Amino acid sequence: MGVYTVVVTGASGSAYGMRLVEQLLSRGHGVTVIFTEAGRQVTAYELGFALPENGAREALVSFLQAPSDGRLRVVRDDDIFDAVSSGTRKVDAMIVCPASMGFIGSVAAGLASDLAERAADVQLKERRPLVFVPRETPLNLIHLRNMTTLTEAGAVIVPAMPAFYSKPRSIDDLVNFVVGKVLDVVGVEHDLLKRWDGA
Ligand SMILES: Cc1cc2nc3c(=O)[nH]c(=O)nc-3n(C[C@H](O)[C@H](O)[C@H](O)COP(=O)(O)O)c2cc1C
């Protein structure tokens, strides 16, 4: 089974990140989750899930109604000693979902100033999969240039842009479409979206 890192930043769309973690766990994978401080706050605001200081793992397991079998790790963004800060830890793919423009800018500039940014930097230097799911509109030239830089460095940008040809009927459908596209990119099986087979 795979080993994944999911970073939830302070961009709108925490629901995408939560669905992604839930899916990876339900498919039997191991997941390390890092919330940035803004990601923690926006998740609390948008989903009503406030990650506690203590017992973060148990709280997330309970919120996601996920199996409590040790495959989920929740690591603090200031824990720079965590395993994902080193290239010696094999991580099949890291996904920043949702990704703020601030986080994208920091990684594009190579700052590596906290655990999440360092883990992204490691994926790039080790030439391992790194996916960003940005959410911002409209985009300025700095945003566009930073995403180009990340693409040139080997990352994949999967914008949080749900499609409408799938005839979504709920927010869940919209979230599933975006997360399904992310899982396709990292090669994880799922049945979140109906595949187009012609009109
Ligand atoms: C309710 C709310 C929604 C936000 N939505 C976005 C967004 O969609 N995209 C974005 O780039 N920033 C958004 N922001 C701003 C980021 O949270 C802010 O730039 C933050 O510093 C990002 O920090 P981080 O990258 O460490 O998570 C939002 C902030 C708030 C409070």
Short mmCIF file of N, CA, C and O and ligand atoms in Angstrom, two decimals, residues 7-13 35-42 45-46 77 98-104 106 114 117 134-137 143, ligand 1:
data_model
loop_
_atom_site.label_atom_id
_atom_site.label_comp_id
_atom_site.label_asym_id
_atom_site.label_seq_id
_atom_site.Cartn_x
_atom_site.Cartn_y
_atom_site.Cartn_z
N VAL A 7 -1.13 18.02 2.74
CA VAL A 7 -1.03 19.29 3.46
C VAL A 7 -2.31 20.09 3.21
O VAL A 7 -2.74 20.25 2.05
N VAL A 8 -2.93 20.55 4.27
CA VAL A 8 -4.14 21.38 4.17
C VAL A 8 -3.74 22.80 4.54
O VAL A 8 -3.37 23.07 5.69
N THR A 9 -3.76 23.69 3.56
CA THR A 9 -3.38 25.09 3.82
C THR A 9 -4.62 25.94 4.06
O THR A 9 -5.75 25.43 4.07
N GLY A 10 -4.40 27.24 4.17
CA GLY A 10 -5.50 28.17 4.45
C GLY A 10 -6.27 28.65 3.24
O GLY A 10 -7.00 29.64 3.34
N ALA A 11 -6.16 27.97 2.10
CA ALA A 11 -7.04 28.31 0.97
C ALA A 11 -8.43 27.78 1.28
O ALA A 11 -8.58 26.82 2.04
N SER A 12 -9.42 28.38 0.67
CA SER A 12 -10.78 27.87 0.82
C SER A 12 -10.86 26.48 0.17
O SER A 12 -10.17 26.21 -0.81
N GLY A 13 -11.70 25.61 0.76
CA GLY A 13 -11.85 24.27 0.17
C GLY A 13 -11.27 23.16 1.03
O GLY A 13 -10.80 22.16 0.49
N PHE A 35 -1.56 20.27 8.81
CA PHE A 35 -2.36 21.49 8.64
C PHE A 35 -1.41 22.66 8.86
O PHE A 35 -0.70 22.69 9.87
N THR A 36 -1.42 23.63 7.95
CA THR A 36 -0.75 24.89 8.29
C THR A 36 -1.63 25.58 9.34
O THR A 36 -2.80 25.19 9.52
N GLU A 37 -1.11 26.59 10.00
CA GLU A 37 -1.93 27.27 11.01
C GLU A 37 -3.18 27.89 10.35
O GLU A 37 -4.29 27.77 10.87
N ALA A 38 -3.00 28.50 9.16
CA ALA A 38 -4.17 29.06 8.46
C ALA A 38 -5.10 27.93 8.00
O ALA A 38 -6.33 28.09 8.03
N GLY A 39 -4.53 26.80 7.62
CA GLY A 39 -5.34 25.65 7.21
C GLY A 39 -6.20 25.15 8.35
O GLY A 39 -7.37 24.81 8.17
N ARG A 40 -5.63 25.14 9.55
CA ARG A 40 -6.37 24.73 10.74
C ARG A 40 -7.55 25.68 10.98
O ARG A 40 -8.67 25.26 11.23
N GLN A 41 -7.28 26.98 10.83
CA GLN A 41 -8.33 27.97 11.10
C GLN A 41 -9.43 27.94 10.05
O GLN A 41 -10.62 28.03 10.37
N VAL A 42 -9.04 27.83 8.78
CA VAL A 42 -10.05 27.83 7.71
C VAL A 42 -10.88 26.54 7.76
O VAL A 42 -12.10 26.56 7.55
N TYR A 45 -13.42 27.01 10.34
CA TYR A 45 -14.47 27.94 9.88
C TYR A 45 -15.40 27.28 8.86
O TYR A 45 -16.62 27.40 8.94
N GLU A 46 -14.80 26.57 7.89
CA GLU A 46 -15.62 26.03 6.79
C GLU A 46 -16.35 24.73 7.14
O GLU A 46 -17.46 24.49 6.68
N ASP A 77 2.93 21.42 11.96
CA ASP A 77 3.71 22.09 10.93
C ASP A 77 5.04 22.62 11.47
O ASP A 77 5.96 22.89 10.71
N PRO A 98 -6.47 21.97 0.10
CA PRO A 98 -6.28 22.97 -0.95
C PRO A 98 -4.95 23.69 -0.75
O PRO A 98 -4.42 23.71 0.36
N ALA A 99 -4.45 24.29 -1.82
CA ALA A 99 -3.17 25.00 -1.76
C ALA A 99 -3.40 26.50 -1.87
O ALA A 99 -4.00 26.98 -2.84
N SER A 100 -2.92 27.23 -0.87
CA SER A 100 -3.05 28.70 -0.92
C SER A 100 -1.98 29.27 -1.85
O SER A 100 -0.95 28.64 -2.10
N MET A 101 -2.22 30.46 -2.31
CA MET A 101 -1.23 31.15 -3.15
C MET A 101 0.02 31.45 -2.34
O MET A 101 1.13 31.47 -2.87
N GLY A 102 -0.17 31.68 -1.04
CA GLY A 102 0.99 31.93 -0.17
C GLY A 102 1.89 30.71 -0.10
O GLY A 102 3.13 30.82 -0.21
N PHE A 103 1.28 29.55 0.07
CA PHE A 103 2.06 28.31 0.18
C PHE A 103 2.77 28.02 -1.14
O PHE A 103 3.95 27.65 -1.16
N ILE A 104 2.04 28.19 -2.23
CA ILE A 104 2.62 27.97 -3.56
C ILE A 104 3.82 28.89 -3.77
O ILE A 104 4.87 28.48 -4.26
N SER A 106 5.74 30.21 -1.46
CA SER A 106 6.85 29.80 -0.59
C SER A 106 7.60 28.61 -1.18
O SER A 106 8.84 28.58 -1.17
N ASP A 114 8.97 25.68 7.12
CA ASP A 114 8.30 24.85 8.14
C ASP A 114 8.19 23.43 7.57
O ASP A 114 8.68 23.17 6.47
N GLU A 117 6.37 23.01 4.03
CA GLU A 117 7.16 23.55 2.92
C GLU A 117 8.42 22.70 2.67
O GLU A 117 8.81 22.47 1.54
N PRO A 134 -4.63 24.25 -6.18
CA PRO A 134 -4.82 25.66 -5.83
C PRO A 134 -6.28 26.09 -5.88
O PRO A 134 -7.06 25.55 -6.66
N ARG A 135 -6.60 27.07 -5.03
CA ARG A 135 -7.95 27.67 -5.06
C ARG A 135 -7.76 29.16 -4.88
O ARG A 135 -7.46 29.64 -3.78
N GLU A 136 -7.91 29.87 -5.95
CA GLU A 136 -7.89 31.33 -5.89
C GLU A 136 -8.47 31.85 -7.19
O GLU A 136 -8.35 31.19 -8.24
N THR A 137 -9.13 32.99 -7.13
CA THR A 137 -9.61 33.61 -8.36
C THR A 137 -9.90 35.07 -8.11
O THR A 137 -10.41 35.39 -7.00
N HIS A 143 0.99 34.71 -9.04
CA HIS A 143 0.42 33.36 -8.86
C HIS A 143 0.75 32.49 -10.07
O HIS A 143 1.20 31.35 -9.94
C1 LIG B 1 -11.91 32.20 5.02
C2 LIG B 1 -10.63 32.33 4.26
C3 LIG B 1 -10.54 31.88 2.97
C4 LIG B 1 -9.36 31.99 2.24
N1 LIG B 1 -9.33 31.51 0.96
C5 LIG B 1 -8.18 31.56 0.27
C6 LIG B 1 -8.11 31.00 -1.04
O1 LIG B 1 -9.07 30.46 -1.57
N2 LIG B 1 -6.91 31.03 -1.67
C7 LIG B 1 -5.79 31.57 -1.11
O2 LIG B 1 -4.73 31.55 -1.75
N3 LIG B 1 -5.84 32.15 0.13
C8 LIG B 1 -6.99 32.15 0.83
N4 LIG B 1 -7.05 32.68 2.09
C9 LIG B 1 -5.87 33.35 2.64
C10 LIG B 1 -4.88 32.40 3.28
O3 LIG B 1 -5.48 31.67 4.34
C11 LIG B 1 -3.68 33.19 3.80
O4 LIG B 1 -2.96 33.75 2.71
C12 LIG B 1 -2.76 32.39 4.67
O5 LIG B 1 -1.70 33.21 5.12
C13 LIG B 1 -2.19 31.20 3.94
O6 LIG B 1 -1.29 30.54 4.82
P1 LIG B 1 -0.79 29.08 4.53
O7 LIG B 1 -0.33 29.03 3.13
O8 LIG B 1 0.34 28.90 5.52
O9 LIG B 1 -1.89 28.14 4.84
C14 LIG B 1 -8.23 32.59 2.83
C15 LIG B 1 -8.32 33.04 4.15
C16 LIG B 1 -9.49 32.94 4.84
C17 LIG B 1 -9.56 33.45 6.26
#
